[in-house]
Coordinates of C-alpha atoms in Angstrom, one line a residue:
X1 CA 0.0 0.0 0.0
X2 CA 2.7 2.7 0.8
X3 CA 4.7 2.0 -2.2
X4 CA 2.1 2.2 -4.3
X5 CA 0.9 5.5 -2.3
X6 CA 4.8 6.7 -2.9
X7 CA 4.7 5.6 -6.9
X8 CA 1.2 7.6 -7.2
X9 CA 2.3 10.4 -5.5
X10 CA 6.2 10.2 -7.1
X11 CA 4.0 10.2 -10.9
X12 CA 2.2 13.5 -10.0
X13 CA 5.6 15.0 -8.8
X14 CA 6.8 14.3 -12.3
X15 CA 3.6 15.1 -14.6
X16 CA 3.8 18.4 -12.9
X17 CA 7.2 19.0 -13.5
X18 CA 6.7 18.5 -17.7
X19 CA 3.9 20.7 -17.5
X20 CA 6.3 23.7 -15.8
X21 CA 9.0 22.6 -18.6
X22 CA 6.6 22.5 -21.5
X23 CA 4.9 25.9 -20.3
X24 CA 8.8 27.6 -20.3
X25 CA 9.4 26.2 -23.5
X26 CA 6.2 27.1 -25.1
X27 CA 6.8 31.0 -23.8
X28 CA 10.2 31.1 -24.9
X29 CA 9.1 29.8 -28.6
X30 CA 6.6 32.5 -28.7
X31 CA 9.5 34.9 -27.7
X32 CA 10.9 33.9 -30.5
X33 CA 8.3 34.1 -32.8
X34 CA 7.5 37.7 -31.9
X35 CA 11.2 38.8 -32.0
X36 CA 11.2 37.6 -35.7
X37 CA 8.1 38.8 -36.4
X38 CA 9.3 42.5 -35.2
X39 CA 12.2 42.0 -37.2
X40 CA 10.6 41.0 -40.6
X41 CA 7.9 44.0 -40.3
X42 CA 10.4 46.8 -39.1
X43 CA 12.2 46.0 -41.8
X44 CA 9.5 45.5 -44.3
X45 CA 8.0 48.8 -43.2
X46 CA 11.3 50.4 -43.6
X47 CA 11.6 49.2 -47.4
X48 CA 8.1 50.5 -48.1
X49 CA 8.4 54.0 -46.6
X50 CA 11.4 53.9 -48.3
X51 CA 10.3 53.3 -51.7
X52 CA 6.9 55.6 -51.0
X53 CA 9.2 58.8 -50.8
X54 CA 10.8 57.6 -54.1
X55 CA 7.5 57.7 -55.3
X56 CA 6.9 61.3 -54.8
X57 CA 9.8 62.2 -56.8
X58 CA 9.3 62.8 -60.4
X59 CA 8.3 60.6 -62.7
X60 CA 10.7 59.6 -65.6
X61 CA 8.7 60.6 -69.2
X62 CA 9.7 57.9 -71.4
X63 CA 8.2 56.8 -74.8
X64 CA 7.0 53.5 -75.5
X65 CA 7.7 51.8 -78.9
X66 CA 4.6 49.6 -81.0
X67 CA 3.5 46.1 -80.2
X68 CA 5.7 43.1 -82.1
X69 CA 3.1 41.6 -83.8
X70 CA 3.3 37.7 -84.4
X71 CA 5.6 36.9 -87.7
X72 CA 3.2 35.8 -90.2
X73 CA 4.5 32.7 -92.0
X74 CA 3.3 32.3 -95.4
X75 CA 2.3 28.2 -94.9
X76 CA 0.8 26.3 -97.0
X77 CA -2.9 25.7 -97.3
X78 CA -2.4 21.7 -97.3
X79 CA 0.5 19.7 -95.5
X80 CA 3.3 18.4 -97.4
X81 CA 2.6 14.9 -98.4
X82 CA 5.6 12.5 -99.1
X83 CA 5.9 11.0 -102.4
X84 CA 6.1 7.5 -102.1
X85 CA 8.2 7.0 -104.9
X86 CA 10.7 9.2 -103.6
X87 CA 13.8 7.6 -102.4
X88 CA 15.5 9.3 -99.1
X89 CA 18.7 10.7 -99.6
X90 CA 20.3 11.0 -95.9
X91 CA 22.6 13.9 -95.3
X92 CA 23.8 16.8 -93.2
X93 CA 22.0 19.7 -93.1
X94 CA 23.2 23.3 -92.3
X95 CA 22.2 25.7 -89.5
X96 CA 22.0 29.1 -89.0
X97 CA 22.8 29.4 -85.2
X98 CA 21.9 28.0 -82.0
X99 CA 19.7 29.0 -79.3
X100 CA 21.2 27.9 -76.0
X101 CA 19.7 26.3 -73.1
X102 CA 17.2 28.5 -71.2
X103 CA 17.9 29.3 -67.9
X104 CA 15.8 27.9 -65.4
X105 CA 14.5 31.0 -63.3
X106 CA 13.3 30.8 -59.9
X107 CA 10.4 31.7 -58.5
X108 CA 10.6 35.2 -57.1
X109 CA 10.2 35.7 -52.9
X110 CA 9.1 38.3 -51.1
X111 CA 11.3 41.0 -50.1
X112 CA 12.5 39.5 -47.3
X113 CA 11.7 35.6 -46.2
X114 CA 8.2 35.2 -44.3
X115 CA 9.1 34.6 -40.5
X116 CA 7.6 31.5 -39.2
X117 CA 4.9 33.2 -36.9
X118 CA 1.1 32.8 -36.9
X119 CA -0.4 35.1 -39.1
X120 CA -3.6 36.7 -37.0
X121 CA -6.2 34.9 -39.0
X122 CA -9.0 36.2 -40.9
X123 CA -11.9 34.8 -42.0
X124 CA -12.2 34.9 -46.0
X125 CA -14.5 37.1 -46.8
X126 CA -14.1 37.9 -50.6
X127 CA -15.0 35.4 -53.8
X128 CA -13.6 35.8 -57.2
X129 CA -13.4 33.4 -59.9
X130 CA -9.7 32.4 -61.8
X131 CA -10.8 30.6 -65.0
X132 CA -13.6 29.0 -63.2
X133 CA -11.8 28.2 -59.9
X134 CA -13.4 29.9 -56.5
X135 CA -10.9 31.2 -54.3
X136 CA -11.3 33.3 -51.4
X137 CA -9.3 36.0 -50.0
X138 CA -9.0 38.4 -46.3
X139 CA -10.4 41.4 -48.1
X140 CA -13.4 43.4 -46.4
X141 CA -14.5 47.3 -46.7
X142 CA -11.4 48.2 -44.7
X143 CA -9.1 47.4 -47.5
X144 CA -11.0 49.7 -50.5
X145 CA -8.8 53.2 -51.3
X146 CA -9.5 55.6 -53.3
X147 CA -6.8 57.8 -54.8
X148 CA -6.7 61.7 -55.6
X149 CA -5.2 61.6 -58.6
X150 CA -2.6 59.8 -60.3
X151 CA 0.4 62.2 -60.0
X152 CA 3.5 61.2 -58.1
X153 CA 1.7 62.4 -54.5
X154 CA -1.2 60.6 -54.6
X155 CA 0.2 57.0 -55.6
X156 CA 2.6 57.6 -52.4
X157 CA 0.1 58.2 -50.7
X158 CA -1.7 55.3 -51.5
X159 CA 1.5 53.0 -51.4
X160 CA 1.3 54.5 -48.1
X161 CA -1.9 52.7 -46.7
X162 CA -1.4 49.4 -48.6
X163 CA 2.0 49.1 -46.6
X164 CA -0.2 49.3 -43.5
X165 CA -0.9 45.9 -41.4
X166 CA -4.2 45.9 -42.8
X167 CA -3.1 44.3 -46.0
X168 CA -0.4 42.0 -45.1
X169 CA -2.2 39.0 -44.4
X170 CA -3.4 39.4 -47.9
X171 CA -0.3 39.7 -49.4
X172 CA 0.6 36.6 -47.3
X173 CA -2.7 35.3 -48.7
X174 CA -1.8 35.7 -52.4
X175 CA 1.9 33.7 -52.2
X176 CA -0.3 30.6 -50.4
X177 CA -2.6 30.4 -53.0
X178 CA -0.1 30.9 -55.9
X179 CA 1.7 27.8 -54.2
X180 CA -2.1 26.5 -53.9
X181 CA -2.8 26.8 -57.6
X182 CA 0.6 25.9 -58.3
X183 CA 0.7 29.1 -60.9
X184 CA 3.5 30.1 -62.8
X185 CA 4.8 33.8 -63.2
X186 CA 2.5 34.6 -65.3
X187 CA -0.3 32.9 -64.0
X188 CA 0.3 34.8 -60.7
X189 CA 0.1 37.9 -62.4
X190 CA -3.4 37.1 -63.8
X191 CA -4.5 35.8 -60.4
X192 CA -3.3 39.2 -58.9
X193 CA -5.7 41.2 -61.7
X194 CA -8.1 39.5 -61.4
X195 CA -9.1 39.8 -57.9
X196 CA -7.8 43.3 -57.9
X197 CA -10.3 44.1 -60.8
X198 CA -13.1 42.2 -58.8
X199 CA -13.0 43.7 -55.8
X200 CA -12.3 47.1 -57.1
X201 CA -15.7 48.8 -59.3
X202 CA -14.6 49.2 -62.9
X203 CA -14.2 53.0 -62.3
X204 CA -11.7 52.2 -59.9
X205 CA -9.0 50.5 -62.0
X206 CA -6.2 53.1 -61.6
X207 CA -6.5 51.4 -57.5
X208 CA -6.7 47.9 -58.9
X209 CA -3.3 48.3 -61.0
X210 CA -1.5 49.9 -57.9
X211 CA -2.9 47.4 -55.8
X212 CA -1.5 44.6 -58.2
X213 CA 2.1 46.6 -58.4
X214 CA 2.1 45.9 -54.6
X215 CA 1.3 42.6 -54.2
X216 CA 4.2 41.5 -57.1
X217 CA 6.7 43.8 -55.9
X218 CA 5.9 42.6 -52.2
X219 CA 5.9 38.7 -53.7
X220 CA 9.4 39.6 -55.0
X221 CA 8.7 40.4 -58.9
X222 CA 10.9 42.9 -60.7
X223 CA 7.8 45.2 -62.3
X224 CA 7.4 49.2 -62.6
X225 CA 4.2 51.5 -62.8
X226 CA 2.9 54.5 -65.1
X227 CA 1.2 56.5 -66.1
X228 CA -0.6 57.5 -69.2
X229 CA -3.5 60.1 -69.7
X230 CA -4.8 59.4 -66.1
X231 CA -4.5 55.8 -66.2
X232 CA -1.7 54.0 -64.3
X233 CA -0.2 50.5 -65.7
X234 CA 1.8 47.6 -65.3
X235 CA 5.2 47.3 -66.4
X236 CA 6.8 44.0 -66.6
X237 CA 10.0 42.5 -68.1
X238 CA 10.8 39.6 -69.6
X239 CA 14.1 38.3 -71.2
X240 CA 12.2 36.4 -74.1
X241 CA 10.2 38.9 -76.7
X242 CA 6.4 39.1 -76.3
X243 CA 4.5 40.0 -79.0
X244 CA 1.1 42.2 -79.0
X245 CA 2.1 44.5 -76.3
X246 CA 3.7 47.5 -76.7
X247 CA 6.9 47.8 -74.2
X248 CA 9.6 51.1 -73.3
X249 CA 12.8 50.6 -73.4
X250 CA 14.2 51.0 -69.7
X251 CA 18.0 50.4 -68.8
X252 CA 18.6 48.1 -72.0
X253 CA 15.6 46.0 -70.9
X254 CA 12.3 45.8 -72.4
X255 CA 9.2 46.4 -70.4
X256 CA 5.6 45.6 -71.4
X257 CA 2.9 47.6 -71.0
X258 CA 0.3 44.8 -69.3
X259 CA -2.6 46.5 -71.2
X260 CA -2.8 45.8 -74.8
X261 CA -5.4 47.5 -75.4
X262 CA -3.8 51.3 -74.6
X263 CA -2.3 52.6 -78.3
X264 CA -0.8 55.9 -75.9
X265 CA 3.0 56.0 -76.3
X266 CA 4.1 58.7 -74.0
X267 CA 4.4 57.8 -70.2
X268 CA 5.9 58.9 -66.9
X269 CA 7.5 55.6 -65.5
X270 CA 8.5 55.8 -61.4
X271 CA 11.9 53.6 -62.1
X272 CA 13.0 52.8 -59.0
X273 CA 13.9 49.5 -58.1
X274 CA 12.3 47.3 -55.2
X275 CA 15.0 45.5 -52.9
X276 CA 15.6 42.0 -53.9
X277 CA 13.2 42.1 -56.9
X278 CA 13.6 38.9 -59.6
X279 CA 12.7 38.6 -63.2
X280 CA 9.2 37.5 -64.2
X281 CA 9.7 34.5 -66.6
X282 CA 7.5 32.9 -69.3
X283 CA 8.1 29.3 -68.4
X284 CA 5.3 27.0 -67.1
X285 CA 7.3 25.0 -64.5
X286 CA 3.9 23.0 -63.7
X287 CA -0.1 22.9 -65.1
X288 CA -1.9 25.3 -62.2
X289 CA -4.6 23.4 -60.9
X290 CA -7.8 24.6 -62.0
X291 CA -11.4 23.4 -61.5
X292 CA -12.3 20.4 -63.9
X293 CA -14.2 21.4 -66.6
X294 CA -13.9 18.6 -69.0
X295 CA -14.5 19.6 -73.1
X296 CA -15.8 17.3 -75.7
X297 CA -13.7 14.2 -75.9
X298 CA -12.5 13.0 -78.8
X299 CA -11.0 10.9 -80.8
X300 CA -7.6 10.4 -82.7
X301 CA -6.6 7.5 -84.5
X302 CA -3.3 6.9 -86.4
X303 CA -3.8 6.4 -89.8
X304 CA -0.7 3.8 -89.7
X305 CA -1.0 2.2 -87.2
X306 CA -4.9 2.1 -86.5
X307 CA -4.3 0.4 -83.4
X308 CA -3.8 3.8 -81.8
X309 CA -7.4 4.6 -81.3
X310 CA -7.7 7.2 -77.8
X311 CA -10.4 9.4 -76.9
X312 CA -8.9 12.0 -74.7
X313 CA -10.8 15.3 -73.0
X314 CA -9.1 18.6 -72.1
X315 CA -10.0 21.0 -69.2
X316 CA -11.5 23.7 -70.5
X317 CA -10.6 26.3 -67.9
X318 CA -7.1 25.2 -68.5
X319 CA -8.0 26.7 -72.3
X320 CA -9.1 29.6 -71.5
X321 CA -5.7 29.9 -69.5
X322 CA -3.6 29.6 -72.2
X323 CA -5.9 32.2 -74.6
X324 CA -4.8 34.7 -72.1
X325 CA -1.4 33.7 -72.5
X326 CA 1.0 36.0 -73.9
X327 CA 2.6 34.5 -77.5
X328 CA 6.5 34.7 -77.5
X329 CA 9.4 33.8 -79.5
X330 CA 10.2 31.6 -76.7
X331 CA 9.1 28.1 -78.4
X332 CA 11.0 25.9 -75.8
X333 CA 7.8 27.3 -73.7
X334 CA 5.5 25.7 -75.1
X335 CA 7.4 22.0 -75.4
X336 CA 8.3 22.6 -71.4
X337 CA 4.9 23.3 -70.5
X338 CA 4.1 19.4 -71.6
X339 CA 0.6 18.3 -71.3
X340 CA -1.6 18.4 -68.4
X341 CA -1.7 15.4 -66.3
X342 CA -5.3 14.0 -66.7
X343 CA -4.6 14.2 -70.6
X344 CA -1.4 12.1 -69.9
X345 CA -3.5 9.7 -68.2
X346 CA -5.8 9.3 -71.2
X347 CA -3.4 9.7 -73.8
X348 CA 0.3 7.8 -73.0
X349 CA -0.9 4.7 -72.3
X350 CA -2.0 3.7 -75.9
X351 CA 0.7 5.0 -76.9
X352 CA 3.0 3.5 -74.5
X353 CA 1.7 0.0 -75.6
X354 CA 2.1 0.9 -79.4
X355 CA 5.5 1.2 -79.0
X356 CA 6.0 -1.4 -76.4
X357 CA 9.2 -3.6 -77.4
X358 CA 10.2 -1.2 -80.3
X359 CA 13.6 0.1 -80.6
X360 CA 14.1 3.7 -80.2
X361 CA 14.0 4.7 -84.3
X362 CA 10.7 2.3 -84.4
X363 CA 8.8 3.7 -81.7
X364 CA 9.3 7.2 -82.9
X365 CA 8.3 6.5 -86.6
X366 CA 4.9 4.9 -84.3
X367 CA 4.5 8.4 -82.8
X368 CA 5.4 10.8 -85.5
X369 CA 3.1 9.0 -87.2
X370 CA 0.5 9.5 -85.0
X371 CA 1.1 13.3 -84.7
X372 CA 1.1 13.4 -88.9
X373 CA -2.5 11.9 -89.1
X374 CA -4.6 11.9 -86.1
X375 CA -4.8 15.9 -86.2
X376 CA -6.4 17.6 -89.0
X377 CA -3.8 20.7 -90.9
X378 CA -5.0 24.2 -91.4
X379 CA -3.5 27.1 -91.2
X380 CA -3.4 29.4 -88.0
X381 CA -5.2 32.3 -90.3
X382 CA -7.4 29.7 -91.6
X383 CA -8.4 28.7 -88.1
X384 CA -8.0 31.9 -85.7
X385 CA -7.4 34.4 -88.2
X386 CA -4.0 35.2 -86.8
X387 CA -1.0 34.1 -86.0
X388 CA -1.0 31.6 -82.9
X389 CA 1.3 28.7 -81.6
X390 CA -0.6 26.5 -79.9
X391 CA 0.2 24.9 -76.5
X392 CA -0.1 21.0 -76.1
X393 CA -3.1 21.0 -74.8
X394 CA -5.0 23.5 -77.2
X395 CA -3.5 20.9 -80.1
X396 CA -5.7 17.9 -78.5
X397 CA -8.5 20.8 -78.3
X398 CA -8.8 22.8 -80.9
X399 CA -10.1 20.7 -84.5
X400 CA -7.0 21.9 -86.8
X401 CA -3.1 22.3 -85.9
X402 CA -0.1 23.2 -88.3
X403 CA 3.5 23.1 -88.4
X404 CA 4.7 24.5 -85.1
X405 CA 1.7 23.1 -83.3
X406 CA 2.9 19.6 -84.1
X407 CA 6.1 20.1 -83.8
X408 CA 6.2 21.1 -80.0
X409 CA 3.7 18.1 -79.6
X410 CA 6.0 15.6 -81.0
X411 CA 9.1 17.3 -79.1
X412 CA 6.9 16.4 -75.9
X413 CA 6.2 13.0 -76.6
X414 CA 9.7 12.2 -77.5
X415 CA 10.8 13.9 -74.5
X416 CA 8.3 12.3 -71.7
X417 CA 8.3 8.9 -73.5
X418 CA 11.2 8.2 -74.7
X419 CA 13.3 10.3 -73.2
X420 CA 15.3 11.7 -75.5
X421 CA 16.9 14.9 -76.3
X422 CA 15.0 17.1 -78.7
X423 CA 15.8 20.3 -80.9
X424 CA 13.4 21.9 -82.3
X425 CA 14.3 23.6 -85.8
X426 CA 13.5 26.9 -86.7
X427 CA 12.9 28.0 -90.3
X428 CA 12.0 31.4 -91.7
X429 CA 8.3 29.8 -92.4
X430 CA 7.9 26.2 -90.7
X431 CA 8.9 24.3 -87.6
X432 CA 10.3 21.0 -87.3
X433 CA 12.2 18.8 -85.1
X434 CA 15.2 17.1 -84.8
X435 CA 16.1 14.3 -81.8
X436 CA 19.5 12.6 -80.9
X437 CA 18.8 8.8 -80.5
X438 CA 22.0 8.2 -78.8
X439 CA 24.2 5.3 -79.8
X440 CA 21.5 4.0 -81.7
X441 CA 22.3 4.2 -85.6
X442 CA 19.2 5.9 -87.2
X443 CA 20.2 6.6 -90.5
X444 CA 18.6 10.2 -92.0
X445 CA 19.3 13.9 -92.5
X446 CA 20.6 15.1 -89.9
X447 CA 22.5 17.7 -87.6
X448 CA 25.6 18.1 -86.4
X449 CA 25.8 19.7 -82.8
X450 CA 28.2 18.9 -80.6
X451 CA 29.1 16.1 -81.7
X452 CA 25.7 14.9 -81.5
X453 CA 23.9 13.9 -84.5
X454 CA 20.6 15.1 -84.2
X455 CA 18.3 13.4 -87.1
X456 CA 15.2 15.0 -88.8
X457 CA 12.1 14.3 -87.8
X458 CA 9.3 16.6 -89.4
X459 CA 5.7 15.5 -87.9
X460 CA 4.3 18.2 -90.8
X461 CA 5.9 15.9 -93.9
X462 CA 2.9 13.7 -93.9
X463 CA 4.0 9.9 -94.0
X464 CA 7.3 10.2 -94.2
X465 CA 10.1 8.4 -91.4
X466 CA 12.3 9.9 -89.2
X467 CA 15.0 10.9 -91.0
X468 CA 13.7 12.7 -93.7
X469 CA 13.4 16.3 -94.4
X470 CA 10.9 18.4 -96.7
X471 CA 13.0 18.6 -99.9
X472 CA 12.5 22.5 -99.7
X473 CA 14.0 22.7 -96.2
X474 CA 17.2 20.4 -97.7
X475 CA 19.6 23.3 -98.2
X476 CA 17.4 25.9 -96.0
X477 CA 19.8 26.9 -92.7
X478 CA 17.4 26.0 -90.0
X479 CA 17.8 28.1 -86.7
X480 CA 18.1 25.4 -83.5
X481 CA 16.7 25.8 -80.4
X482 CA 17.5 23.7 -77.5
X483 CA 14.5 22.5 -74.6
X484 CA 16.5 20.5 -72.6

């Protein structure tokens, strides 16, 4: 009896004991968390104030120069269909140059790196759509501005309040749910807009634009603000050339104007740079994840190998995603951005089993092949009226694809399925590819790179193999450009 009396009473010594430990502990973690969290906003609100008096300064008139518009190619109307009495003649081709690797670029941060601290938590009170997805956001009556004017003063002013607590937790917000969505550069741009535009009235779009400045340059993107005839807009740069928006010329670097509509060429551009700020890039690291909304399936068959038979369905709001997108010379975009995951699911098993104990050279003629004859050709002015490459995904979608459309298709498949390194090649009016099969002798025309030997392999020259080139593009210097 006692020693169990002792063991009892020797337990609740200890238990109280942990508790005194664990409450010391606890206390000194939230210290912690409050010394950090002191440190990240005194110097966050010392950036801010900062970069609010450079605002009142005067604004640098600068001209803008025209919109690139898309190079038209003149195509032709129907594909290039191979002879079949014409014999192959294998050899190497020249080039004209050769774009190097693109360099992978980060995702930008925010000014300085989020301390691990509870955020005071808000309930969500605003709803906006991003190409059909809900999301909800910390935004109430508190949040709404309205500024005087547009001139140097007033935007100060106004950079003034959003650098208050009030709109941290949205900014905080914002980076979650572009991890959430998984959105790339440009994709958090648009999510940016388009809450800003939702929750401000349409008369208030001068306080949506400087409420979007703030949240990318407090997210850690390099971008710059104007002002034109009372309006102010976004100014963002990118290292690859986009075309339909106009863009000034600022420090050697070109910035586009994020409103394509605005034909105004003379604006007064606040300059300054934003501690720590990183350059918005083009490239889709990874398909954001938008609501499902599946299109009409359908079917493609290869005309060669019939056994190919799929019937694959693309996310619509993924579509209307990449509408929006802005068209670049960059083409290894488009092969990098791949297709999106449910398509994959639909799509590379057939193909995987068509090509199922092939050699390398045999399971590529299988899917060029496919990519020759299960699409229909027309022309991108035949189709859309304009100029307009087409991402993976819009291929499987849309009823017609031509040169370039195929091309970064085929350069995906290779890729993913094969796993082999692809070029794509570059002429003055068409788009090919070319692929190194390693130490596998393919025979064909080919390229010499680096002591690689890179063979032909046009999906646009309807039934013809790997390894053979349209003759018109025999002695035409193709321009290479690298995707992996």
């Amino acid at each position: 009896m006692v020693v169990c009396g002792l063991g009892c009473w020797g337990g609740g010594v200890v238990a109280q004991t942990f508790e005194e430990y664990k409450k010391q502990v606890w206390e000194k973690f939230n210290a912690y968390k409050a010394e950090e969290w002191r440190k990240f906003k005194e110097y966050r609100d010392k950036v801010n104030a900062e970069f609010a008096e450079y605002m009142r300064q005067e604004w640098t008139k600068r001209e803008a120069e025209p919109a690139i518009p898309v190079p038209e190619r003149p195509e032709p109307t129907k594909p290039v269909v191979k002879d079949p009495n014409r014999q192959p003649m294998y050899d190497p081709l020249p080039f004209d140059g050769v774009h190097p690797v693109p360099k992978v670029v980060p995702v930008p941060q925010p000014v300085a790196p989020l301390p691990d601290v509870v955020v005071p938590k808000r309930r969500p009170t605003f709803s906006f759509q991003f190409y059909g997805s809900p999301c909800r956001i910390s935004l109430s009556e508190e949040h709404r501005f309205k500024l005087k004017g547009t001139d140097e003063n007033s935007v100060a002013d106004a950079w003034t309040f959003l650098s208050s607590d009030s709109y941290f937790s949205v900014f905080v917000e914002c980076v979650k749910l572009r991890a959430d969505l998984q959105l790339c550069d440009w994709g958090y741009v648009r999510l940016v807009e388009k809450m800003s535009e939702a929750f401000f009235p349409a008369e208030q779009r001068n306080e949506a634009r400087l409420l979007q400045m703030y949240l990318l340059t407090q997210s850690g993107y390099k971008v710059r603000i104007a002002r034109t005839e009372g309006q102010l807009v976004l100014l963002l740069p990118s290292k690859d050339e986009i075309y339909e928006y106009s863009y000034l010329n600022l420090k050697g670097e070109k910035y586009y104007v994020i409103a394509p509509s605005l034909k105004q060429r003379s604006f007064h551009v606040f300059e300054r740079e934003f501690p720590e700020e990183q350059l918005f890039s083009l490239q889709i690291p990874s398909h954001p994840l938008l609501a499902a909304a599946p299109s009409k399936p359908r079917r493609l068959v290869s005309k060669r190998y019939p056994e190919i038979s799929v019937e694959t369905a693309v996310n619509r709001n993924l579509i209307a995603f990449y509408n929006d997108y802005p068209k670049s010379n960059a083409w290894d975009v488009y092969v990098r951005a791949s297709l999106d995951e449910e398509v994959k699911e639909e799509l590379y098993p057939a193909l995987q089993k068509a090509i199922a104990g092939k050699n390398k050279a045999e399971a590529a003629n299988v899917l060029i092949n496919f990519v020759q004859t299960a699409f229909e050709y027309q022309t991108d002015q035949e189709q859309f009226g304009v100029e307009r490459p087409l991402f993976p995904d819009e291929t499987l979608y849309y009823p017609y694809s031509d040169c370039e459309d195929r091309a970064i298709l085929y350069s995906v498949l290779m890729r993913e399925l094969l796993g082999l390194d692809v070029v794509l090649l570059h002429y003055p009016n068409h788009l090919a590819t070319a692929v190194y099969f390693g130490e596998e002798e393919v025979p064909g025309d080919y390229f010499a790179l680096e002591g690689r030997r890179y063979v032909v392999c046009d999906p646009t020259y309807i039934n013809a193999n790997i390894g053979e080139s349209m003759p018109r593009y025999k002695t035409a210097k193709a321009k290479i450009v690298r995707v992996n």
